[in-house]
């Protein structure tokens, strides 16, 4: 405990800034990935086989590629194609692409839980397909996948440690622990503090997700 107390005395503000940066990366990348995932899901519902096939390939690629490999490609390979992206947007883009693929896959599973009779009834009432998707399909699909999306958000928060692999402007928690471990003998204490912050954030997200699921879940 003494080591942790001394560490917080010396690096307390740095841990606060690192935690804030971790939250910032998580929020931005999840928001962007969620919106992109919804768009991909809607486009996959359209009766256009070539588009469906292309988007299925997109989802499978970004669901299965290691995030660190994708980040390395964006940071070090794209410049060879004259595409330059700063380090912070590169990390956000990496996490958002992965998040969008998982979001689209979860939403597809959520859509499969909707009885086909509801869609047929909506169409028989004269509703346009786009209206059926936005007013009938997506709301129910989103309510059915709150828990998977909560788990995805937690995984995304932990994956912000990718920022420690590039010369990122600022230090998130993992990068700060690495710096402290290199500069002093307080590496273990720093790891313990960062781990506690990751766990606390994950538990907070899980609690919020459980409360939201309880509020919006569909009883069948």
Short mmCIF file of C-alpha atoms in Angstrom, two decimals:
data_model
loop_
_atom_site.label_atom_id
_atom_site.label_comp_id
_atom_site.label_asym_id
_atom_site.label_seq_id
_atom_site.Cartn_x
_atom_site.Cartn_y
_atom_site.Cartn_z
CA UNK A 1 0.00 0.00 0.00
CA UNK A 2 2.90 2.33 0.72
CA UNK A 3 4.19 1.96 -2.85
CA UNK A 4 0.75 2.70 -4.25
CA UNK A 5 0.36 5.77 -2.02
CA UNK A 6 3.73 7.14 -3.10
CA UNK A 7 2.90 6.38 -6.72
CA UNK A 8 -0.39 8.24 -6.55
CA UNK A 9 1.34 11.16 -4.87
CA UNK A 10 3.89 11.38 -7.70
CA UNK A 11 1.69 10.39 -10.64
CA UNK A 12 -1.87 11.00 -9.47
CA UNK A 13 -2.61 13.69 -12.06
CA UNK A 14 -0.97 11.60 -14.80
CA UNK A 15 -3.24 8.65 -13.97
CA UNK A 16 -6.25 10.95 -14.08
CA UNK A 17 -5.27 12.24 -17.52
CA UNK A 18 -4.55 8.70 -18.75
CA UNK A 19 -7.93 7.45 -17.52
CA UNK A 20 -9.68 10.38 -19.20
CA UNK A 21 -7.86 9.64 -22.46
CA UNK A 22 -8.87 5.97 -22.21
CA UNK A 23 -12.52 7.00 -21.75
CA UNK A 24 -12.25 9.48 -24.63
CA UNK A 25 -10.86 6.89 -27.04
CA UNK A 26 -13.52 4.40 -25.92
CA UNK A 27 -16.42 6.81 -26.37
CA UNK A 28 -15.37 8.17 -29.76
CA UNK A 29 -14.46 4.81 -31.28
CA UNK A 30 -17.60 3.09 -29.94
CA UNK A 31 -19.88 5.87 -31.17
CA UNK A 32 -18.31 5.86 -34.62
CA UNK A 33 -18.23 2.06 -34.77
CA UNK A 34 -21.83 1.73 -33.60
CA UNK A 35 -23.14 4.19 -36.20
CA UNK A 36 -21.12 2.50 -38.95
CA UNK A 37 -22.32 -0.91 -37.77
CA UNK A 38 -25.96 0.20 -37.95
CA UNK A 39 -25.41 1.51 -41.48
CA UNK A 40 -23.79 -1.77 -42.53
CA UNK A 41 -26.69 -3.70 -41.00
CA UNK A 42 -29.31 -1.65 -42.84
CA UNK A 43 -27.48 -1.97 -46.15
CA UNK A 44 -27.24 -5.74 -45.69
CA UNK A 45 -31.03 -5.87 -45.51
CA UNK A 46 -31.43 -4.39 -48.97
CA UNK A 47 -32.24 -6.87 -51.77
CA UNK A 48 -28.92 -6.26 -53.54
CA UNK A 49 -26.85 -9.48 -53.55
CA UNK A 50 -23.52 -7.87 -54.64
CA UNK A 51 -23.79 -5.27 -51.87
CA UNK A 52 -24.75 -7.91 -49.32
CA UNK A 53 -21.78 -10.04 -50.34
CA UNK A 54 -19.35 -7.12 -50.12
CA UNK A 55 -20.61 -6.11 -46.68
CA UNK A 56 -20.47 -9.69 -45.43
CA UNK A 57 -16.82 -9.80 -46.49
CA UNK A 58 -16.29 -6.47 -44.69
CA UNK A 59 -17.80 -7.82 -41.48
CA UNK A 60 -15.84 -11.07 -41.59
CA UNK A 61 -12.54 -9.30 -42.25
CA UNK A 62 -12.80 -6.80 -39.42
CA UNK A 63 -14.27 -9.35 -37.00
CA UNK A 64 -11.31 -11.68 -37.45
CA UNK A 65 -8.29 -9.46 -38.06
CA UNK A 66 -6.16 -8.75 -34.94
CA UNK A 67 -6.61 -5.13 -33.91
CA UNK A 68 -2.87 -4.58 -33.54
CA UNK A 69 -2.29 -5.86 -37.09
CA UNK A 70 -4.94 -3.48 -38.40
CA UNK A 71 -3.35 -0.58 -36.52
CA UNK A 72 0.09 -1.42 -37.91
CA UNK A 73 -1.36 -1.50 -41.42
CA UNK A 74 -3.05 1.88 -40.99
CA UNK A 75 -0.03 3.55 -39.41
CA UNK A 76 2.82 2.05 -41.40
CA UNK A 77 1.37 0.67 -44.68
CA UNK A 78 -1.10 3.35 -45.72
CA UNK A 79 1.64 6.04 -45.96
CA UNK A 80 3.15 3.97 -48.79
CA UNK A 81 -0.14 4.60 -50.60
CA UNK A 82 0.13 8.32 -49.85
CA UNK A 83 -2.60 8.06 -47.22
CA UNK A 84 -1.39 9.77 -44.05
CA UNK A 85 -3.44 9.56 -40.85
CA UNK A 86 -2.29 10.95 -37.51
CA UNK A 87 -1.73 8.55 -34.63
CA UNK A 88 -4.83 9.39 -32.61
CA UNK A 89 -7.24 9.11 -35.58
CA UNK A 90 -5.44 5.88 -36.55
CA UNK A 91 -6.21 4.30 -33.18
CA UNK A 92 -9.81 5.52 -33.28
CA UNK A 93 -10.23 4.27 -36.87
CA UNK A 94 -8.84 0.85 -35.93
CA UNK A 95 -11.18 0.45 -32.97
CA UNK A 96 -14.17 1.85 -34.88
CA UNK A 97 -13.73 -0.58 -37.79
CA UNK A 98 -13.54 -3.56 -35.44
CA UNK A 99 -16.49 -2.26 -33.41
CA UNK A 100 -18.59 -1.73 -36.54
CA UNK A 101 -18.06 -5.31 -37.70
CA UNK A 102 -19.09 -6.79 -34.35
CA UNK A 103 -22.02 -4.38 -34.06
CA UNK A 104 -23.30 -5.41 -37.49
CA UNK A 105 -22.96 -9.09 -36.58
CA UNK A 106 -24.79 -8.65 -33.26
CA UNK A 107 -27.57 -6.68 -34.91
CA UNK A 108 -27.99 -9.38 -37.53
CA UNK A 109 -28.47 -11.85 -34.69
CA UNK A 110 -30.96 -9.48 -33.07
CA UNK A 111 -32.90 -9.17 -36.30
CA UNK A 112 -33.14 -12.97 -36.51
CA UNK A 113 -35.07 -12.95 -33.21
CA UNK A 114 -37.88 -10.84 -34.71
CA UNK A 115 -40.88 -12.93 -35.84
CA UNK A 116 -41.28 -12.77 -39.61
CA UNK A 117 -45.00 -12.18 -39.18
CA UNK A 118 -44.33 -8.69 -37.82
CA UNK A 119 -42.47 -7.67 -40.95
CA UNK A 120 -45.10 -9.21 -43.21
CA UNK A 121 -47.85 -7.44 -41.28
CA UNK A 122 -46.06 -4.09 -41.56
CA UNK A 123 -45.60 -4.54 -45.31
CA UNK A 124 -49.24 -5.56 -45.73
CA UNK A 125 -50.28 -2.30 -44.06
CA UNK A 126 -48.52 -0.42 -46.82
CA UNK A 127 -45.39 0.57 -44.94
CA UNK A 128 -42.32 1.13 -47.09
CA UNK A 129 -39.41 -1.29 -46.60
CA UNK A 130 -37.21 1.53 -45.28
CA UNK A 131 -39.91 2.45 -42.76
CA UNK A 132 -40.26 -1.18 -41.70
CA UNK A 133 -36.51 -1.35 -41.10
CA UNK A 134 -36.33 1.91 -39.12
CA UNK A 135 -39.61 1.59 -37.19
CA UNK A 136 -40.02 -2.16 -36.69
CA UNK A 137 -36.79 -4.06 -37.26
CA UNK A 138 -33.98 -1.91 -35.85
CA UNK A 139 -35.66 -0.85 -32.57
CA UNK A 140 -36.36 -4.47 -31.64
CA UNK A 141 -32.95 -5.66 -32.80
CA UNK A 142 -31.22 -3.01 -30.69
CA UNK A 143 -33.24 -3.95 -27.62
CA UNK A 144 -32.29 -7.60 -28.10
CA UNK A 145 -28.52 -6.99 -28.24
CA UNK A 146 -27.92 -4.62 -25.34
CA UNK A 147 -25.85 -7.20 -23.45
CA UNK A 148 -23.60 -8.15 -26.39
CA UNK A 149 -23.04 -4.46 -27.13
CA UNK A 150 -22.19 -3.89 -23.47
CA UNK A 151 -19.56 -6.63 -23.66
CA UNK A 152 -18.27 -5.08 -26.88
CA UNK A 153 -17.93 -1.69 -25.20
CA UNK A 154 -15.91 -3.25 -22.37
CA UNK A 155 -13.68 -5.06 -24.86
CA UNK A 156 -13.22 -1.83 -26.78
CA UNK A 157 -12.25 0.02 -23.61
CA UNK A 158 -9.57 -2.59 -22.90
CA UNK A 159 -8.40 -2.42 -26.52
CA UNK A 160 -7.54 1.28 -26.17
CA UNK A 161 -4.21 -0.09 -24.89
CA UNK A 162 -3.36 -0.27 -28.62
CA UNK A 163 -2.46 3.39 -28.33
CA UNK A 164 0.66 2.33 -26.41
CA UNK A 165 1.99 0.71 -29.61
CA UNK A 166 2.37 3.98 -31.52
CA UNK A 167 3.89 7.40 -30.72
CA UNK A 168 0.52 8.59 -29.46
CA UNK A 169 0.06 12.23 -28.36
CA UNK A 170 -0.64 11.70 -24.68
CA UNK A 171 -0.61 8.48 -22.68
CA UNK A 172 -3.54 6.21 -21.95
CA UNK A 173 -3.29 3.83 -18.99
CA UNK A 174 -1.14 1.11 -20.54
CA UNK A 175 1.32 3.60 -22.03
CA UNK A 176 1.58 5.40 -18.68
CA UNK A 177 2.34 2.13 -16.88
CA UNK A 178 5.10 1.40 -19.41
CA UNK A 179 6.62 4.84 -18.88
CA UNK A 180 6.54 4.52 -15.09
CA UNK A 181 8.07 1.04 -15.28
CA UNK A 182 10.91 2.38 -17.43
CA UNK A 183 11.52 5.47 -15.32
CA UNK A 184 11.31 3.94 -11.84
CA UNK A 185 10.99 0.76 -9.83
CA UNK A 186 7.27 1.29 -9.30
CA UNK A 187 6.15 -0.80 -12.27
CA UNK A 188 4.14 -3.32 -10.25
CA UNK A 189 2.36 -0.62 -8.27
CA UNK A 190 1.59 1.26 -11.49
CA UNK A 191 0.20 -1.91 -13.03
CA UNK A 192 -2.00 -2.49 -9.98
CA UNK A 193 -3.42 1.05 -10.14
CA UNK A 194 -4.08 0.83 -13.89
CA UNK A 195 -5.67 -2.62 -13.49
CA UNK A 196 -7.96 -1.25 -10.78
CA UNK A 197 -9.01 1.59 -13.09
CA UNK A 198 -9.70 -0.80 -15.96
CA UNK A 199 -11.73 -3.08 -13.68
CA UNK A 200 -13.69 -0.18 -12.18
CA UNK A 201 -14.51 1.17 -15.64
CA UNK A 202 -15.53 -2.27 -16.87
CA UNK A 203 -17.78 -2.82 -13.86
CA UNK A 204 -19.39 0.58 -14.37
CA UNK A 205 -20.11 -0.20 -18.02
CA UNK A 206 -21.46 -3.64 -17.09
CA UNK A 207 -23.75 -2.13 -14.44
CA UNK A 208 -25.07 0.49 -16.88
CA UNK A 209 -25.59 -2.16 -19.56
CA UNK A 210 -27.48 -4.45 -17.16
CA UNK A 211 -29.71 -1.57 -16.06
CA UNK A 212 -30.43 -0.60 -19.67
CA UNK A 213 -31.15 -4.20 -20.68
CA UNK A 214 -33.56 -4.60 -17.79
CA UNK A 215 -35.38 -1.46 -18.86
CA UNK A 216 -35.69 -2.17 -22.58
CA UNK A 217 -35.64 -5.97 -22.86
CA UNK A 218 -38.45 -7.60 -24.80
CA UNK A 219 -40.49 -10.17 -22.90
CA UNK A 220 -41.67 -12.94 -25.19
#
